[in-house]
Amino acid sequence: MKGIIPAGITGTGSYLPEKVLSNFDLEKMVDTSDEWIRTRTGIRERRIAAEGEATSDLGAAAARRALEDAGVDPAEVELIICATVTPDMLFPATACLIQKKIGAGNAAAFDLSAGCSGFVYALAVGAGFINNGCYRKVLVVGAEVLSRITDWTDRSTCVLFGDGAGAVLLEPVPEGYGLLAVELGANGSYADLIYLPGGGSLHPCREETVRQGMHYIKMSGQGLFKIAVKVMEEASLKAIEKAGLKLEDVDFLIPHQANIRIIEAAAKRLNLDMERVYVNIDRYGNISAATIPVALDEAWRQGRLREGDNVVLVGFGAGMTWAAGVLRWSKKRREGEARC
Ligand code: ACO
């Protein structure tokens, strides 16, 4: 499209807390087994934030690494968007706390809530500010401390989630590169498939809500599973088409890491060999909005993304939401001035 400034990723970073919680550790906490967790989900271990470590701490660490990778000073950042379902507090936005922690005093900042699709949603929003010439340096962070909203006595959910953060810096990139297309979607009639009932305006925090465990994730695993595979395929295909590409043009897939069986089923439907799909669910479990930026950072640092590769990012999550984006990979920034 003429007049649109292409937005691409010029720096990536991630941060995973040190503490590892293995399936064997979980065997001692609930009635489960390493075998059940591995075969049903693909997860072997996950990371858990230290006492006092909050989402903004993880997000700030990932953001610093992304800026370092891009060679950009925090003071140059113009906007920070943090995708999260586990903000430090209901307000202020975790993005504001990250802004302070990394010293990005010139940046606007807000949070975005779209469950596990949050990072791709945030990428689309951030890219829009670059496309229209408003900003030239947008930091997009996906950060979660899911361990704090996990019921550690509920074996059907506590084996799935972990903590971590990933971040990218978006900047103008040469024509034909960067985020080529996105496909975002939502269906509120599936809102009860995964949700956290307590602590909001509907069920404010009370002794009663705490007693009923309403401050923990509620999930219908099977319901999500069936829809997830379908929406991952459909969203990816639509984004690929919008980018003017064909399935065979896709070089690499970075999917949300919720369950290895969902990833494999989606890859199969997209006719993609698993060698071209990034998987780290075995090490981190599901870290919601952080899964895709963490995977992207690891894939880049492992040399698995080459200049000019067509990379599809796709996720689904609470809402229910889904989101796919197609990137033509290049970390070369395009110089010039912002227009507004
Ligand atoms: N250990 C041992 N047994 C277990 C465990 C466990 N941790 N959890 C459940 N079980 C049992 C169940 O009680 C059930 O027993 P029963 O047959 O005696 O009733 C049996 O295992 C089968 O349970 P299912 O729920 O049918 O297992 P399923 O194969 O569907 O796997 C899972 C469950 C892993 C949750 C799967 O449905 C899934 O991954 N769904 C998608 C979840 C998801 O994507 N969540 C996140 C989406 S949004 C976001 O990313 C934040």
CSV table of C-alpha atoms and ligand atoms in Angstrom, one decimal:
chain,number,residue,atom,x,y,z
A,1,MET,CA,0.0,0.0,0.0
A,2,LYS,CA,1.4,3.4,-1.0
A,3,GLY,CA,2.2,5.9,1.7
A,4,ILE,CA,2.3,3.2,4.4
A,5,ILE,CA,5.6,3.0,6.3
A,6,PRO,CA,6.5,-0.7,6.8
A,7,ALA,CA,7.0,-1.7,10.4
A,8,GLY,CA,9.3,-4.6,11.4
A,9,ILE,CA,11.2,-6.1,14.3
A,10,THR,CA,14.7,-4.6,14.8
A,11,GLY,CA,15.4,-6.1,18.2
A,12,THR,CA,14.2,-9.1,20.3
A,13,GLY,CA,14.6,-10.0,24.0
A,14,SER,CA,13.3,-12.4,26.5
A,15,TYR,CA,13.5,-13.2,30.2
A,16,LEU,CA,12.6,-16.4,32.0
A,17,PRO,CA,12.8,-16.6,35.8
A,18,GLU,CA,15.5,-18.9,37.2
A,19,LYS,CA,13.3,-21.2,39.2
A,20,VAL,CA,12.4,-24.4,37.3
A,21,LEU,CA,9.3,-26.4,38.3
A,22,SER,CA,9.5,-29.9,36.7
A,23,ASN,CA,6.7,-32.4,36.2
A,24,PHE,CA,8.4,-34.5,38.9
A,25,ASP,CA,8.0,-31.6,41.3
A,26,LEU,CA,4.3,-31.4,40.4
A,27,GLU,CA,4.0,-35.1,41.1
A,28,LYS,CA,4.6,-34.3,44.7
A,29,MET,CA,2.0,-31.5,44.8
A,30,VAL,CA,-1.0,-33.0,43.0
A,31,ASP,CA,-2.3,-36.4,41.7
A,32,THR,CA,-0.5,-36.3,38.4
A,33,SER,CA,2.5,-37.9,36.6
A,34,ASP,CA,5.3,-36.8,34.4
A,35,GLU,CA,4.1,-39.3,31.8
A,36,TRP,CA,0.5,-37.8,31.8
A,37,ILE,CA,1.7,-34.2,31.5
A,38,ARG,CA,4.3,-35.0,28.7
A,39,THR,CA,2.0,-37.1,26.6
A,40,ARG,CA,-1.1,-34.9,26.9
A,41,THR,CA,0.7,-31.5,26.7
A,42,GLY,CA,4.4,-31.8,25.7
A,43,ILE,CA,5.4,-29.9,28.8
A,44,ARG,CA,8.4,-31.1,30.9
A,45,GLU,CA,9.1,-28.1,33.0
A,46,ARG,CA,8.1,-24.5,33.5
A,47,ARG,CA,9.6,-21.4,35.1
A,48,ILE,CA,8.3,-19.7,38.2
A,49,ALA,CA,8.9,-16.1,39.2
A,50,ALA,CA,10.7,-15.5,42.5
A,51,GLU,CA,8.9,-14.1,45.6
A,52,GLY,CA,8.3,-10.4,45.0
A,53,GLU,CA,9.1,-10.7,41.2
A,54,ALA,CA,6.2,-9.2,39.3
A,55,THR,CA,5.1,-9.1,35.6
A,56,SER,CA,6.7,-5.6,35.2
A,57,ASP,CA,10.1,-7.0,36.4
A,58,LEU,CA,10.0,-9.8,33.8
A,59,GLY,CA,8.7,-7.4,31.1
A,60,ALA,CA,11.4,-4.8,31.9
A,61,ALA,CA,14.2,-7.4,31.7
A,62,ALA,CA,12.9,-8.7,28.3
A,63,ALA,CA,12.5,-5.1,27.1
A,64,ARG,CA,16.1,-4.1,28.1
A,65,ARG,CA,17.4,-7.1,26.1
A,66,ALA,CA,15.3,-6.2,23.0
A,67,LEU,CA,16.6,-2.6,23.1
A,68,GLU,CA,20.2,-3.8,23.6
A,69,ASP,CA,19.7,-6.1,20.6
A,70,ALA,CA,18.5,-3.2,18.5
A,71,GLY,CA,21.2,-0.9,19.8
A,72,VAL,CA,18.5,1.7,20.9
A,73,ASP,CA,18.6,3.8,24.0
A,74,PRO,CA,15.5,3.5,26.3
A,75,ALA,CA,15.1,7.3,26.1
A,76,GLU,CA,14.4,7.0,22.3
A,77,VAL,CA,11.4,4.7,22.8
A,78,GLU,CA,8.1,6.5,21.9
A,79,LEU,CA,5.5,3.9,22.9
A,80,ILE,CA,5.3,0.8,25.1
A,81,ILE,CA,2.5,-1.7,24.8
A,82,CYS,CA,2.4,-4.5,27.3
A,83,ALA,CA,0.2,-7.5,26.5
A,84,THR,CA,-0.7,-9.3,29.7
A,85,VAL,CA,-3.4,-11.0,31.6
A,86,THR,CA,-1.4,-10.9,34.8
A,87,PRO,CA,-0.7,-7.1,35.3
A,88,ASP,CA,1.1,-6.1,38.5
A,89,MET,CA,-2.1,-4.4,39.6
A,90,LEU,CA,-5.5,-3.7,38.0
A,91,PHE,CA,-4.1,-0.2,37.4
A,92,PRO,CA,-1.8,1.5,36.7
A,93,ALA,CA,-0.9,-0.2,33.5
A,94,THR,CA,2.1,-2.6,33.7
A,95,ALA,CA,3.5,-0.8,30.6
A,96,CYS,CA,3.9,2.4,32.8
A,97,LEU,CA,5.8,0.4,35.4
A,98,ILE,CA,8.1,-1.1,32.7
A,99,GLN,CA,8.6,2.4,31.3
A,100,LYS,CA,9.9,3.6,34.7
A,101,LYS,CA,12.0,0.4,35.3
A,102,ILE,CA,13.9,0.7,31.9
A,103,GLY,CA,14.1,4.5,32.0
A,104,ALA,CA,12.0,5.1,28.9
A,105,GLY,CA,10.7,8.4,30.2
A,106,ASN,CA,9.7,9.7,26.7
A,107,ALA,CA,7.4,6.9,25.9
A,108,ALA,CA,3.6,6.7,26.0
A,109,ALA,CA,2.5,3.4,27.6
A,110,PHE,CA,-0.6,1.2,27.9
A,111,ASP,CA,-1.6,-2.4,28.4
A,112,LEU,CA,-3.5,-4.6,26.1
A,113,SER,CA,-5.6,-7.5,27.2
A,114,ALA,CA,-6.4,-10.2,24.6
A,115,GLY,CA,-5.3,-13.3,26.5
A,116,CYS,CA,-2.7,-15.5,24.8
A,117,SER,CA,-3.4,-13.7,21.5
A,118,GLY,CA,-2.3,-10.4,23.2
A,119,PHE,CA,1.2,-10.2,21.8
A,120,VAL,CA,0.1,-10.5,18.1
A,121,TYR,CA,-2.7,-8.0,18.8
A,122,ALA,CA,-0.2,-5.6,20.4
A,123,LEU,CA,2.2,-6.1,17.5
A,124,ALA,CA,-0.6,-5.1,15.1
A,125,VAL,CA,-1.5,-2.0,17.2
A,126,GLY,CA,2.2,-1.0,17.5
A,127,ALA,CA,2.8,-1.5,13.8
A,128,GLY,CA,-0.1,0.8,13.0
A,129,PHE,CA,1.6,3.7,14.8
A,130,ILE,CA,4.6,3.2,12.6
A,131,ASN,CA,2.6,2.6,9.4
A,132,ASN,CA,0.9,6.0,9.8
A,133,GLY,CA,4.2,7.8,10.6
A,134,CYS,CA,3.3,8.7,14.2
A,135,TYR,CA,6.1,6.8,15.9
A,136,ARG,CA,9.4,5.3,14.8
A,137,LYS,CA,10.2,3.3,18.0
A,138,VAL,CA,7.6,1.1,19.6
A,139,LEU,CA,8.3,-1.5,22.2
A,140,VAL,CA,5.9,-4.4,22.3
A,141,VAL,CA,6.1,-6.6,25.4
A,142,GLY,CA,4.3,-9.9,26.3
A,143,ALA,CA,4.8,-10.6,30.0
A,144,GLU,CA,3.1,-12.9,32.5
A,145,VAL,CA,3.3,-14.3,36.0
A,146,LEU,CA,0.6,-16.9,35.6
A,147,SER,CA,1.9,-18.8,38.7
A,148,ARG,CA,0.1,-16.2,40.8
A,149,ILE,CA,-3.4,-16.9,39.4
A,150,THR,CA,-2.9,-20.7,39.2
A,151,ASP,CA,-4.7,-23.0,41.7
A,152,TRP,CA,-1.9,-25.2,42.7
A,153,THR,CA,-4.3,-27.8,44.0
A,154,ASP,CA,-6.1,-28.1,40.6
A,155,ARG,CA,-4.3,-30.7,38.5
A,156,SER,CA,-6.3,-29.9,35.4
A,157,THR,CA,-4.7,-26.4,35.2
A,158,CYS,CA,-1.7,-26.2,37.4
A,159,VAL,CA,0.4,-28.4,35.2
A,160,LEU,CA,0.0,-26.1,32.1
A,161,PHE,CA,1.2,-22.6,33.0
A,162,GLY,CA,4.4,-20.8,33.6
A,163,ASP,CA,6.0,-17.4,33.9
A,164,GLY,CA,8.2,-15.4,31.5
A,165,ALA,CA,8.4,-12.4,29.2
A,166,GLY,CA,9.4,-11.5,25.7
A,167,ALA,CA,9.8,-8.1,23.9
A,168,VAL,CA,10.4,-6.7,20.5
A,169,LEU,CA,11.3,-3.3,19.2
A,170,LEU,CA,9.3,-2.2,16.1
A,171,GLU,CA,10.8,0.3,13.8
A,172,PRO,CA,10.4,1.3,10.1
A,173,VAL,CA,12.0,-1.2,7.8
A,174,PRO,CA,12.7,-1.3,4.1
A,175,GLU,CA,9.8,-1.7,1.7
A,176,GLY,CA,8.5,-5.3,1.3
A,177,TYR,CA,9.7,-6.3,4.8
A,178,GLY,CA,8.2,-6.3,8.3
A,179,LEU,CA,4.6,-7.0,9.3
A,180,LEU,CA,2.9,-7.7,6.0
A,181,ALA,CA,-0.5,-8.6,7.3
A,182,VAL,CA,-2.5,-9.5,10.4
A,183,GLU,CA,-5.8,-11.3,11.0
A,184,LEU,CA,-7.4,-10.6,14.4
A,185,GLY,CA,-10.6,-12.1,15.7
A,186,ALA,CA,-12.7,-12.7,18.8
A,187,ASN,CA,-15.8,-14.5,19.9
A,188,GLY,CA,-17.2,-13.4,23.2
A,189,SER,CA,-19.6,-16.3,23.4
A,190,TYR,CA,-16.6,-18.5,24.2
A,191,ALA,CA,-15.7,-16.2,27.1
A,192,ASP,CA,-16.3,-19.0,29.7
A,193,LEU,CA,-13.8,-21.4,28.2
A,194,ILE,CA,-11.0,-19.7,30.1
A,195,TYR,CA,-11.4,-16.9,32.6
A,196,LEU,CA,-10.6,-15.5,35.9
A,197,PRO,CA,-13.8,-14.5,37.7
A,198,GLY,CA,-12.7,-12.7,40.8
A,199,GLY,CA,-11.2,-9.3,41.5
A,200,GLY,CA,-13.0,-7.3,38.8
A,201,SER,CA,-16.1,-5.2,38.8
A,202,LEU,CA,-18.4,-8.2,38.6
A,203,HIS,CA,-17.0,-10.2,41.5
A,204,PRO,CA,-14.8,-7.7,43.5
A,205,CYS,CA,-12.3,-9.2,45.9
A,206,ARG,CA,-14.1,-10.3,49.1
A,207,GLU,CA,-13.4,-13.0,51.7
A,208,GLU,CA,-16.2,-15.0,49.9
A,209,THR,CA,-14.6,-14.8,46.5
A,210,VAL,CA,-11.2,-15.9,47.9
A,211,ARG,CA,-12.9,-18.8,49.7
A,212,GLN,CA,-14.5,-19.9,46.5
A,213,GLY,CA,-11.1,-19.7,44.6
A,214,MET,CA,-12.4,-17.1,42.2
A,215,HIS,CA,-9.0,-15.5,42.0
A,216,TYR,CA,-7.7,-18.6,40.0
A,217,ILE,CA,-7.9,-19.5,36.3
A,218,LYS,CA,-11.0,-21.5,35.4
A,219,MET,CA,-10.7,-23.5,32.2
A,220,SER,CA,-12.5,-25.9,30.0
A,221,GLY,CA,-9.5,-27.7,28.4
A,222,GLN,CA,-11.4,-29.9,25.9
A,223,GLY,CA,-13.6,-27.1,24.6
A,224,LEU,CA,-10.6,-24.9,24.0
A,225,PHE,CA,-8.6,-27.7,22.3
A,226,LYS,CA,-11.2,-28.2,19.6
A,227,ILE,CA,-11.6,-24.5,18.7
A,228,ALA,CA,-7.9,-23.8,19.0
A,229,VAL,CA,-6.8,-26.0,16.2
A,230,LYS,CA,-9.5,-24.6,13.9
A,231,VAL,CA,-8.9,-20.9,14.6
A,232,MET,CA,-5.1,-21.3,14.4
A,233,GLU,CA,-5.5,-22.7,10.9
A,234,GLU,CA,-8.1,-20.2,9.7
A,235,ALA,CA,-6.4,-17.1,11.1
A,236,SER,CA,-3.0,-18.2,9.6
A,237,LEU,CA,-4.5,-18.9,6.2
A,238,LYS,CA,-6.3,-15.5,6.2
A,239,ALA,CA,-3.2,-13.6,7.2
A,240,ILE,CA,-1.1,-15.4,4.6
A,241,GLU,CA,-3.6,-14.6,1.9
A,242,LYS,CA,-3.8,-10.9,3.0
A,243,ALA,CA,0.0,-10.8,2.7
A,244,GLY,CA,-0.3,-11.9,-0.9
A,245,LEU,CA,1.4,-15.2,-0.2
A,246,LYS,CA,0.7,-18.8,-0.6
A,247,LEU,CA,1.0,-21.6,2.0
A,248,GLU,CA,4.2,-22.8,0.2
A,249,ASP,CA,5.8,-19.4,0.7
A,250,VAL,CA,5.8,-19.8,4.5
A,251,ASP,CA,9.3,-20.5,5.8
A,252,PHE,CA,8.6,-20.6,9.6
A,253,LEU,CA,5.7,-20.9,12.0
A,254,ILE,CA,5.9,-19.5,15.5
A,255,PRO,CA,2.7,-20.7,17.2
A,256,HIS,CA,1.3,-20.0,20.7
A,257,GLN,CA,2.6,-22.7,23.0
A,258,ALA,CA,-0.5,-24.1,24.8
A,259,ASN,CA,-0.2,-27.8,24.0
A,260,ILE,CA,2.1,-29.7,21.6
A,261,ARG,CA,-0.9,-31.6,20.2
A,262,ILE,CA,-2.6,-28.3,19.2
A,263,ILE,CA,0.7,-27.1,17.6
A,264,GLU,CA,1.2,-30.4,15.7
A,265,ALA,CA,-2.4,-30.5,14.5
A,266,ALA,CA,-2.3,-26.9,13.3
A,267,ALA,CA,1.1,-27.5,11.6
A,268,LYS,CA,-0.4,-30.6,9.8
A,269,ARG,CA,-3.5,-28.6,8.6
A,270,LEU,CA,-1.1,-25.9,7.3
A,271,ASN,CA,1.0,-28.6,5.6
A,272,LEU,CA,4.1,-27.5,7.5
A,273,ASP,CA,6.9,-29.9,8.5
A,274,MET,CA,7.6,-29.6,12.3
A,275,GLU,CA,11.2,-28.7,11.4
A,276,ARG,CA,9.7,-25.3,10.3
A,277,VAL,CA,7.7,-24.9,13.5
A,278,TYR,CA,9.3,-23.4,16.7
A,279,VAL,CA,8.5,-25.4,19.8
A,280,ASN,CA,9.6,-24.6,23.4
A,281,ILE,CA,6.6,-25.7,25.3
A,282,ASP,CA,8.6,-28.5,26.8
A,283,ARG,CA,10.8,-26.0,28.7
A,284,TYR,CA,8.3,-23.2,29.6
A,285,GLY,CA,4.7,-24.5,29.4
A,286,ASN,CA,2.1,-22.0,28.5
A,287,ILE,CA,3.1,-18.4,29.3
A,288,SER,CA,0.1,-16.8,27.6
A,289,ALA,CA,1.0,-13.5,25.9
A,290,ALA,CA,4.7,-14.2,26.4
A,291,THR,CA,4.9,-17.5,24.5
A,292,ILE,CA,5.3,-16.0,21.0
A,293,PRO,CA,7.8,-13.2,21.7
A,294,VAL,CA,9.9,-15.6,23.8
A,295,ALA,CA,9.9,-18.2,20.9
A,296,LEU,CA,10.6,-15.4,18.4
A,297,ASP,CA,13.6,-14.3,20.4
A,298,GLU,CA,15.0,-17.8,20.8
A,299,ALA,CA,14.4,-18.6,17.1
A,300,TRP,CA,16.3,-15.5,16.1
A,301,ARG,CA,19.2,-16.0,18.5
A,302,GLN,CA,19.5,-19.7,17.4
A,303,GLY,CA,19.9,-18.5,13.8
A,304,ARG,CA,16.7,-20.1,12.6
A,305,LEU,CA,15.3,-16.9,11.0
A,306,ARG,CA,17.0,-15.7,7.9
A,307,GLU,CA,16.7,-12.4,6.1
A,308,GLY,CA,13.7,-12.5,3.8
A,309,ASP,CA,12.0,-15.5,5.5
A,310,ASN,CA,8.2,-15.4,5.7
A,311,VAL,CA,7.3,-16.0,9.3
A,312,VAL,CA,3.8,-16.7,10.6
A,313,LEU,CA,3.0,-15.9,14.2
A,314,VAL,CA,-0.3,-17.3,15.4
A,315,GLY,CA,-2.1,-17.5,18.7
A,316,PHE,CA,-5.5,-18.1,20.4
A,317,GLY,CA,-6.6,-17.3,24.0
A,318,ALA,CA,-9.1,-16.0,26.5
A,319,GLY,CA,-11.9,-14.0,25.0
A,320,MET,CA,-11.9,-16.1,23.0
A,321,THR,CA,-9.5,-14.3,20.8
A,322,TRP,CA,-7.2,-15.3,17.9
A,323,ALA,CA,-4.5,-13.5,16.0
A,324,ALA,CA,-2.1,-14.3,13.2
A,325,GLY,CA,0.6,-12.1,11.7
A,326,VAL,CA,2.9,-12.5,8.7
A,327,LEU,CA,6.4,-11.1,8.9
A,328,ARG,CA,9.0,-10.8,6.2
A,329,TRP,CA,12.0,-11.0,8.4
A,330,SER,CA,14.6,-8.3,8.3
A,331,LYS,CA,16.2,-6.5,11.2
A,332,LYS,CA,17.5,-3.6,9.1
A,333,ARG,CA,15.9,-0.3,10.1
A,334,ARG,CA,14.9,2.3,7.6
A,335,GLU,CA,16.2,5.8,8.5
A,336,GLY,CA,14.0,8.9,8.4
A,337,GLU,CA,11.9,11.2,10.5
A,338,ALA,CA,8.5,10.6,12.0
A,339,ARG,CA,5.7,12.5,10.3
A,340,CYS,CA,3.5,13.4,13.3
B,1,ACO,N1,-2.7,-35.4,35.6
B,1,ACO,C1,-3.3,-36.6,35.5
B,1,ACO,N2,-4.6,-36.7,35.1
B,1,ACO,C2,-5.2,-35.6,34.7
B,1,ACO,C3,-4.6,-34.3,34.8
B,1,ACO,C4,-3.3,-34.3,35.3
B,1,ACO,N3,-2.6,-33.1,35.4
B,1,ACO,N4,-5.5,-33.4,34.4
B,1,ACO,C5,-6.6,-34.0,34.0
B,1,ACO,N5,-6.5,-35.3,34.3
B,1,ACO,C6,-7.4,-36.4,34.0
B,1,ACO,C7,-8.8,-35.9,34.0
B,1,ACO,O1,-9.4,-35.9,35.3
B,1,ACO,C8,-9.5,-37.0,33.2
B,1,ACO,O2,-9.8,-38.1,34.0
B,1,ACO,P1,-11.1,-39.0,33.8
B,1,ACO,O3,-11.1,-39.5,32.4
B,1,ACO,O4,-11.0,-40.0,34.9
B,1,ACO,O5,-12.2,-38.0,34.0
B,1,ACO,C9,-8.5,-37.4,32.2
B,1,ACO,O6,-7.2,-36.9,32.7
B,1,ACO,C10,-8.6,-36.8,30.8
B,1,ACO,O7,-8.9,-35.3,31.0
B,1,ACO,P2,-9.1,-34.4,29.7
B,1,ACO,O8,-9.4,-33.1,30.2
B,1,ACO,O9,-10.1,-35.1,28.8
B,1,ACO,O10,-7.7,-34.4,29.1
B,1,ACO,P3,-7.3,-33.9,27.7
B,1,ACO,O11,-6.7,-34.9,26.8
B,1,ACO,O12,-8.3,-33.0,27.0
B,1,ACO,O13,-6.1,-32.9,28.1
B,1,ACO,C11,-5.6,-30.6,28.4
B,1,ACO,C12,-6.3,-31.8,28.9
B,1,ACO,C13,-4.1,-30.9,28.4
B,1,ACO,C14,-5.9,-29.4,29.3
B,1,ACO,C15,-6.1,-30.3,26.9
B,1,ACO,O14,-7.5,-30.4,26.9
B,1,ACO,C16,-5.6,-29.0,26.4
B,1,ACO,O15,-4.5,-28.7,26.3
B,1,ACO,N6,-6.6,-28.1,26.1
B,1,ACO,C17,-6.3,-26.8,25.7
B,1,ACO,C18,-6.0,-25.9,26.8
B,1,ACO,C19,-5.5,-24.6,26.4
B,1,ACO,O16,-5.1,-24.3,25.3
B,1,ACO,N7,-5.4,-23.7,27.4
B,1,ACO,C20,-5.0,-22.4,27.2
B,1,ACO,C21,-5.8,-21.6,26.2
B,1,ACO,S1,-5.7,-19.9,26.4
B,1,ACO,C22,-4.3,-19.6,27.0
B,1,ACO,O17,-3.4,-20.0,26.4
B,1,ACO,C23,-4.2,-18.9,28.3
